[in-house]
mmCIF file of C-alpha atoms in Angstrom:
data_model
loop_
_atom_site.group_PDB
_atom_site.id
_atom_site.type_symbol
_atom_site.label_atom_id
_atom_site.label_comp_id
_atom_site.label_asym_id
_atom_site.label_seq_id
_atom_site.Cartn_x
_atom_site.Cartn_y
_atom_site.Cartn_z
ATOM 1 C CA MET A 1 47.083 -20.753 9.042
ATOM 2 C CA LEU A 2 49.471 -19.841 6.346
ATOM 3 C CA THR A 3 48.055 -20.094 2.840
ATOM 4 C CA GLY A 4 50.290 -19.691 -0.584
ATOM 5 C CA ARG A 5 49.515 -20.069 -4.134
ATOM 6 C CA PHE A 6 50.864 -20.255 -7.534
ATOM 7 C CA ALA A 7 49.410 -18.420 -10.373
ATOM 8 C CA PRO A 8 50.649 -19.067 -13.786
ATOM 9 C CA SER A 9 49.136 -17.426 -16.869
ATOM 10 C CA PRO A 10 48.281 -20.160 -19.587
ATOM 11 C CA THR A 11 50.530 -18.262 -22.484
ATOM 12 C CA GLY A 12 53.023 -20.934 -23.001
ATOM 13 C CA PRO A 13 55.021 -23.679 -21.309
ATOM 14 C CA LEU A 14 56.437 -23.002 -18.028
ATOM 15 C CA HIS A 15 60.350 -22.755 -17.979
ATOM 16 C CA LEU A 16 62.541 -23.308 -15.057
ATOM 17 C CA GLY A 17 62.220 -19.970 -13.734
ATOM 18 C CA SER A 18 58.257 -20.202 -13.194
ATOM 19 C CA LEU A 19 58.701 -23.930 -12.230
ATOM 20 C CA ARG A 20 61.507 -22.405 -9.801
ATOM 21 C CA THR A 21 59.244 -20.178 -8.423
ATOM 22 C CA ALA A 22 56.384 -22.500 -8.250
ATOM 23 C CA LEU A 23 58.563 -24.858 -6.022
ATOM 24 C CA ALA A 24 59.760 -22.099 -3.985
ATOM 25 C CA ALA A 25 55.930 -21.122 -3.207
ATOM 26 C CA TRP A 26 55.074 -24.913 -2.331
ATOM 27 C CA LEU A 27 57.959 -25.191 -0.329
ATOM 28 C CA PHE A 28 57.151 -22.097 1.603
ATOM 29 C CA ALA A 29 53.766 -23.378 2.508
ATOM 30 C CA ARG A 30 54.232 -26.719 3.154
ATOM 31 C CA LYS A 31 57.025 -26.076 5.429
ATOM 32 C CA ALA A 32 54.991 -24.144 7.461
ATOM 33 C CA GLY A 33 52.137 -26.559 7.449
ATOM 34 C CA GLY A 34 50.152 -24.146 5.354
ATOM 35 C CA GLU A 35 47.577 -24.657 2.662
ATOM 36 C CA PHE A 36 48.765 -24.182 -1.120
ATOM 37 C CA LEU A 37 46.336 -22.778 -3.831
ATOM 38 C CA LEU A 38 46.392 -23.011 -7.486
ATOM 39 C CA ARG A 39 45.007 -20.179 -9.597
ATOM 40 C CA VAL A 40 45.065 -20.010 -13.624
ATOM 41 C CA GLU A 41 45.453 -16.206 -14.542
ATOM 42 C CA ASP A 42 43.942 -16.796 -17.692
ATOM 43 C CA LEU A 43 42.158 -13.209 -18.031
ATOM 44 C CA ASP A 44 43.476 -12.590 -21.996
ATOM 45 C CA PRO A 45 41.241 -14.508 -24.292
ATOM 46 C CA SER A 46 43.645 -13.541 -27.000
ATOM 47 C CA ARG A 47 46.849 -15.329 -25.379
ATOM 48 C CA CYS A 48 45.346 -17.613 -22.858
ATOM 49 C CA LYS A 49 44.950 -21.278 -24.338
ATOM 50 C CA PRO A 50 43.670 -24.457 -22.481
ATOM 51 C CA ILE A 51 46.402 -26.284 -24.017
ATOM 52 C CA PHE A 52 49.099 -24.364 -22.269
ATOM 53 C CA GLU A 53 46.865 -24.731 -18.784
ATOM 54 C CA THR A 54 46.797 -28.664 -19.590
ATOM 55 C CA GLU A 55 50.880 -28.811 -20.100
ATOM 56 C CA GLN A 56 51.615 -26.058 -17.094
ATOM 57 C CA LEU A 57 49.238 -28.420 -14.705
ATOM 58 C CA GLN A 58 51.408 -31.656 -16.215
ATOM 59 C CA ALA A 59 54.453 -29.981 -15.293
ATOM 60 C CA LEU A 60 53.589 -29.065 -11.536
ATOM 61 C CA ARG A 61 52.742 -32.629 -10.864
ATOM 62 C CA ALA A 62 55.505 -34.362 -12.730
ATOM 63 C CA LEU A 63 57.462 -32.463 -9.540
ATOM 64 C CA GLY A 64 55.177 -33.647 -7.152
ATOM 65 C CA ILE A 65 53.734 -30.104 -6.581
ATOM 66 C CA ASP A 66 50.145 -30.723 -5.388
ATOM 67 C CA TRP A 67 47.552 -27.641 -4.203
ATOM 68 C CA ASP A 68 44.846 -28.083 -1.717
ATOM 69 C CA GLY A 69 41.331 -27.673 -3.390
ATOM 70 C CA PRO A 70 40.143 -27.341 -6.985
ATOM 71 C CA VAL A 71 42.248 -25.113 -9.435
ATOM 72 C CA VAL A 72 40.600 -21.619 -10.002
ATOM 73 C CA ARG A 73 40.426 -19.709 -12.970
ATOM 74 C CA GLN A 74 40.047 -15.996 -13.575
ATOM 75 C CA SER A 75 37.825 -16.063 -16.283
ATOM 76 C CA ASP A 76 35.135 -17.258 -14.075
ATOM 77 C CA ARG A 77 35.477 -14.638 -11.622
ATOM 78 C CA LEU A 78 34.689 -11.567 -13.744
ATOM 79 C CA SER A 79 31.799 -10.810 -11.583
ATOM 80 C CA LEU A 80 33.882 -10.331 -8.582
ATOM 81 C CA TYR A 81 36.438 -7.947 -10.459
ATOM 82 C CA ALA A 82 33.735 -5.891 -11.737
ATOM 83 C CA ALA A 83 32.437 -5.427 -8.018
ATOM 84 C CA ALA A 84 35.737 -4.377 -6.490
ATOM 85 C CA LEU A 85 36.341 -1.846 -9.809
ATOM 86 C CA ALA A 86 33.081 -0.083 -8.848
ATOM 87 C CA LYS A 87 34.549 0.878 -5.445
ATOM 88 C CA LEU A 88 37.845 2.428 -6.843
ATOM 89 C CA PRO A 89 38.896 5.866 -7.626
ATOM 90 C CA VAL A 90 39.265 5.738 -11.525
ATOM 91 C CA TYR A 91 39.045 8.088 -14.211
ATOM 92 C CA ARG A 92 39.039 7.217 -18.092
ATOM 93 C CA CYS A 93 41.831 6.770 -20.182
ATOM 94 C CA TYR A 94 41.404 7.707 -23.942
ATOM 95 C CA CYS A 95 45.555 7.015 -24.814
ATOM 96 C CA THR A 96 46.272 4.855 -27.091
ATOM 97 C CA ARG A 97 49.840 2.520 -26.661
ATOM 98 C CA ALA A 98 51.541 4.532 -29.761
ATOM 99 C CA GLU A 99 50.791 7.819 -27.172
ATOM 100 C CA LEU A 100 51.700 6.348 -24.014
ATOM 101 C CA ALA A 101 54.816 5.344 -25.150
ATOM 102 C CA GLN A 102 55.564 9.316 -26.506
ATOM 103 C CA ARG A 103 54.458 10.707 -23.208
ATOM 104 C CA PRO A 104 52.784 10.013 -19.812
ATOM 105 C CA CYS A 105 48.696 9.776 -19.519
ATOM 106 C CA ASN A 106 47.230 13.413 -19.000
ATOM 107 C CA CYS A 107 43.431 12.145 -19.297
ATOM 108 C CA ARG A 108 42.990 12.856 -15.408
ATOM 109 C CA GLN A 109 43.268 16.523 -15.943
ATOM 110 C CA LEU A 110 42.365 16.981 -19.613
ATOM 111 C CA GLY A 111 39.821 14.013 -19.994
ATOM 112 C CA GLY A 112 39.206 12.879 -23.517
ATOM 113 C CA SER A 113 36.166 11.767 -25.899
ATOM 114 C CA GLY A 114 34.903 8.659 -27.371
ATOM 115 C CA ASP A 115 33.496 5.157 -26.806
ATOM 116 C CA ARG A 116 36.773 3.499 -26.118
ATOM 117 C CA PHE A 117 38.691 3.854 -23.117
ATOM 118 C CA ALA A 118 40.454 2.274 -20.003
ATOM 119 C CA LEU A 119 39.864 2.659 -16.627
ATOM 120 C CA ARG A 120 42.835 4.193 -14.684
ATOM 121 C CA PHE A 121 43.663 3.706 -10.751
ATOM 122 C CA ASP A 122 43.727 7.646 -9.491
ATOM 123 C CA ALA A 123 46.731 6.652 -7.233
ATOM 124 C CA ARG A 124 47.869 10.517 -6.523
ATOM 125 C CA GLY A 125 51.563 9.501 -5.815
ATOM 126 C CA THR A 126 51.087 7.662 -2.948
ATOM 127 C CA ARG A 127 54.089 6.488 -1.530
ATOM 128 C CA ILE A 128 53.744 2.231 -0.442
ATOM 129 C CA ARG A 129 56.663 0.863 1.989
ATOM 130 C CA PHE A 130 56.666 -2.768 2.523
ATOM 131 C CA GLN A 131 59.013 -5.339 3.997
ATOM 132 C CA ASP A 132 59.523 -8.329 1.431
ATOM 133 C CA VAL A 133 60.637 -11.489 3.072
ATOM 134 C CA LEU A 134 63.438 -12.177 0.393
ATOM 135 C CA ALA A 135 64.101 -8.636 -1.092
ATOM 136 C CA GLY A 136 63.798 -6.691 2.367
ATOM 137 C CA PRO A 137 62.535 -3.160 2.740
ATOM 138 C CA GLN A 138 60.913 -1.458 0.186
ATOM 139 C CA SER A 139 59.795 2.259 -0.885
ATOM 140 C CA PHE A 140 57.779 2.805 -3.995
ATOM 141 C CA GLU A 141 55.379 5.783 -5.167
ATOM 142 C CA VAL A 142 52.651 4.756 -7.161
ATOM 143 C CA ASP A 143 51.640 6.349 -10.320
ATOM 144 C CA ASP A 144 48.081 6.050 -11.802
ATOM 145 C CA PHE A 145 47.717 2.467 -13.586
ATOM 146 C CA ILE A 146 45.305 0.658 -15.657
ATOM 147 C CA VAL A 147 42.852 -1.506 -13.766
ATOM 148 C CA ARG A 148 40.332 -2.236 -16.909
ATOM 149 C CA ARG A 149 42.303 -1.975 -20.487
ATOM 150 C CA ALA A 150 40.133 -0.300 -23.270
ATOM 151 C CA ASP A 151 38.909 -3.626 -24.513
ATOM 152 C CA GLY A 152 37.065 -4.501 -21.621
ATOM 153 C CA VAL A 153 39.903 -7.193 -19.930
ATOM 154 C CA PHE A 154 40.214 -6.580 -16.220
ATOM 155 C CA SER A 155 44.289 -5.877 -15.215
ATOM 156 C CA TYR A 156 46.255 -8.301 -13.630
ATOM 157 C CA GLN A 157 46.835 -5.479 -11.005
ATOM 158 C CA LEU A 158 43.456 -5.455 -10.145
ATOM 159 C CA ALA A 159 42.515 -9.464 -10.499
ATOM 160 C CA VAL A 160 45.081 -10.692 -8.365
ATOM 161 C CA VAL A 161 44.447 -8.565 -5.377
ATOM 162 C CA VAL A 162 40.550 -9.466 -5.408
ATOM 163 C CA ASP A 163 41.796 -13.325 -5.868
ATOM 164 C CA ASP A 164 44.364 -13.283 -3.232
ATOM 165 C CA PHE A 165 41.567 -11.782 -0.786
ATOM 166 C CA GLN A 166 38.736 -13.946 -1.962
ATOM 167 C CA GLN A 167 40.936 -17.118 -1.603
ATOM 168 C CA GLU A 168 42.403 -15.772 1.655
ATOM 169 C CA VAL A 169 46.010 -15.991 0.551
ATOM 170 C CA THR A 170 48.203 -14.891 3.481
ATOM 171 C CA GLN A 171 51.643 -15.129 1.234
ATOM 172 C CA VAL A 172 52.755 -14.507 -2.068
ATOM 173 C CA VAL A 173 55.877 -15.961 -3.070
ATOM 174 C CA ARG A 174 56.741 -14.940 -7.111
ATOM 175 C CA GLY A 175 59.441 -14.077 -9.307
ATOM 176 C CA ALA A 176 61.404 -10.799 -8.517
ATOM 177 C CA ASP A 177 60.138 -9.065 -11.815
ATOM 178 C CA LEU A 178 56.977 -8.363 -10.085
ATOM 179 C CA LEU A 179 58.650 -6.566 -7.047
ATOM 180 C CA ASP A 180 57.802 -3.224 -8.712
ATOM 181 C CA SER A 181 53.841 -4.081 -9.079
ATOM 182 C CA THR A 182 53.480 -4.787 -5.410
ATOM 183 C CA ALA A 183 53.171 -0.992 -4.268
ATOM 184 C CA ARG A 184 50.322 -0.967 -6.689
ATOM 185 C CA GLN A 185 48.468 -4.198 -5.214
ATOM 186 C CA ILE A 186 49.265 -3.016 -1.718
ATOM 187 C CA LEU A 187 47.433 0.010 -2.395
ATOM 188 C CA LEU A 188 44.557 -1.575 -4.303
ATOM 189 C CA ALA A 189 44.227 -3.907 -1.464
ATOM 190 C CA ARG A 190 43.827 -1.296 1.370
ATOM 191 C CA THR A 191 41.746 0.756 -0.859
ATOM 192 C CA LEU A 192 39.184 -2.025 -1.076
ATOM 193 C CA GLY A 193 39.719 -2.644 2.790
ATOM 194 C CA TYR A 194 41.497 -5.906 2.515
ATOM 195 C CA PRO A 195 43.987 -7.097 4.495
ATOM 196 C CA VAL A 196 47.727 -7.027 2.784
ATOM 197 C CA ALA A 197 49.462 -10.301 2.387
ATOM 198 C CA GLN A 198 53.063 -11.315 3.341
ATOM 199 C CA PHE A 199 55.334 -10.893 -0.160
ATOM 200 C CA ALA A 200 58.569 -13.020 -0.773
ATOM 201 C CA HIS A 201 59.963 -12.316 -4.135
ATOM 202 C CA VAL A 202 62.148 -14.900 -5.412
ATOM 203 C CA PRO A 203 65.473 -13.691 -7.551
ATOM 204 C CA LEU A 204 64.827 -14.866 -11.289
ATOM 205 C CA VAL A 205 66.632 -17.360 -13.543
ATOM 206 C CA MET A 206 68.569 -16.055 -16.059
ATOM 207 C CA GLY A 207 69.417 -17.492 -19.504
ATOM 208 C CA PRO A 208 72.569 -18.354 -21.494
ATOM 209 C CA ASP A 209 72.232 -15.003 -22.947
ATOM 210 C CA GLY A 210 71.840 -13.394 -19.686
ATOM 211 C CA LYS A 211 68.480 -12.297 -19.727
ATOM 212 C CA ARG A 212 65.748 -13.411 -18.019
ATOM 213 C CA LEU A 213 63.964 -16.664 -19.103
ATOM 214 C CA ALA A 214 60.877 -16.205 -21.309
ATOM 215 C CA LYS A 215 58.303 -19.052 -22.013
ATOM 216 C CA ARG A 216 60.184 -19.778 -25.066
ATOM 217 C CA TYR A 217 62.851 -21.889 -22.787
ATOM 218 C CA GLY A 218 60.652 -24.609 -22.194
ATOM 219 C CA ALA A 219 61.188 -26.584 -18.724
ATOM 220 C CA SER A 220 61.692 -29.967 -20.459
ATOM 221 C CA THR A 221 63.734 -28.602 -23.402
ATOM 222 C CA VAL A 222 66.208 -27.141 -21.028
ATOM 223 C CA LEU A 223 66.965 -29.890 -18.358
ATOM 224 C CA GLU A 224 65.744 -33.712 -18.464
ATOM 225 C CA ASP A 225 65.231 -33.815 -14.830
ATOM 226 C CA PRO A 226 64.928 -30.310 -13.700
ATOM 227 C CA LEU A 227 63.986 -31.074 -9.782
ATOM 228 C CA PRO A 228 67.672 -31.519 -8.668
ATOM 229 C CA TRP A 229 69.048 -28.158 -10.485
ATOM 230 C CA LEU A 230 65.522 -26.444 -9.028
ATOM 231 C CA GLY A 231 66.401 -27.464 -5.297
ATOM 232 C CA ALA A 232 70.215 -26.635 -5.857
ATOM 233 C CA SER A 233 69.203 -23.322 -7.343
ATOM 234 C CA LEU A 234 66.953 -22.620 -3.997
ATOM 235 C CA GLY A 235 70.089 -23.538 -1.770
ATOM 236 C CA ILE A 236 68.915 -27.205 -0.829
ATOM 237 C CA GLU A 237 71.554 -29.385 0.024
ATOM 238 C CA THR A 238 70.285 -32.891 -0.240
ATOM 239 C CA ASP A 239 72.367 -36.381 0.517
ATOM 240 C CA GLU A 240 70.328 -38.158 -2.462
ATOM 241 C CA GLN A 241 68.994 -36.897 -5.737
ATOM 242 C CA PRO A 242 65.619 -35.627 -5.110
ATOM 243 C CA LYS A 243 62.657 -37.494 -7.005
ATOM 244 C CA THR A 244 59.627 -35.234 -5.788
ATOM 245 C CA ALA A 245 59.495 -31.900 -4.295
ATOM 246 C CA ALA A 246 58.627 -33.545 -0.691
ATOM 247 C CA ASP A 247 62.265 -34.739 -0.618
ATOM 248 C CA LEU A 248 63.315 -31.124 -0.726
ATOM 249 C CA LEU A 249 61.297 -30.076 2.388
ATOM 250 C CA GLU A 250 63.654 -31.161 5.151
ATOM 251 C CA GLY A 251 66.402 -29.177 3.663
ATOM 252 C CA PHE A 252 64.580 -26.022 2.620
ATOM 253 C CA ALA A 253 65.048 -22.611 4.571
ATOM 254 C CA PRO A 254 64.257 -19.135 3.189
ATOM 255 C CA ASP A 255 67.601 -17.741 4.201
ATOM 256 C CA ALA A 256 69.358 -20.555 2.234
ATOM 257 C CA ILE A 257 67.828 -18.650 -1.200
ATOM 258 C CA PRO A 258 70.587 -17.112 -3.223
ATOM 259 C CA GLU A 259 70.225 -13.263 -2.993
ATOM 260 C CA GLN A 260 71.013 -12.519 -6.844
ATOM 261 C CA PRO A 261 69.811 -14.066 -9.970
ATOM 262 C CA VAL A 262 70.717 -17.692 -10.901
ATOM 263 C CA SER A 263 72.176 -18.622 -14.402
ATOM 264 C CA LEU A 264 71.715 -21.453 -16.912
ATOM 265 C CA ALA A 265 74.814 -20.757 -18.229
#
């Protein structure tokens, strides 16, 4: 059975782009008769707030987006990430953000010293190729990347791979801004001996300024009733105004999703 998911980070309200991705992921899963899971990616305690999680879940329910089983939170799964990290080829990275802004990390060759260091996955420039359902064939050379930050927080790259494996996710539908991180996640999955999910990256929603939406664009502040716009933006034609996500199921077809970003302008 196909298993899809939506995994927001509770750092602010969901904007229209995030709601569109959530709706697309739900439609993909439900159209196939599959399960749909909800996971809260709350690894960063300095940015993630319970109030934002509450608001995000309310926004999803308001659209009629439901999910199977309980909500899973990454903050409850740290031991799983630590166990996976222990199996990876990593090296210590002592570089500061300021240093990395000026030059690439050279800690694999030169090493370093000190008590504060990140852990970087030793990718050795591996090239990863995969077929994306919406974006087509992809090929990326993977650079070395952080899997645990210097403050001890596990990286998104590692956590999402472990979570998708543990939750038996078979299809990942998400925004096109994450397309270039997919090769890293595939390499991590292969290194850990995990099966690789199917990926579908949905083109982004652009704001009136021509830039992709950020969390400052709250869904309710942009459109009073976002569901008709969301459905139309995914290429769904309906005779009546949809009142819930289920009203869009019959007209949903992945091939109808526009290939280019959509604009609020």
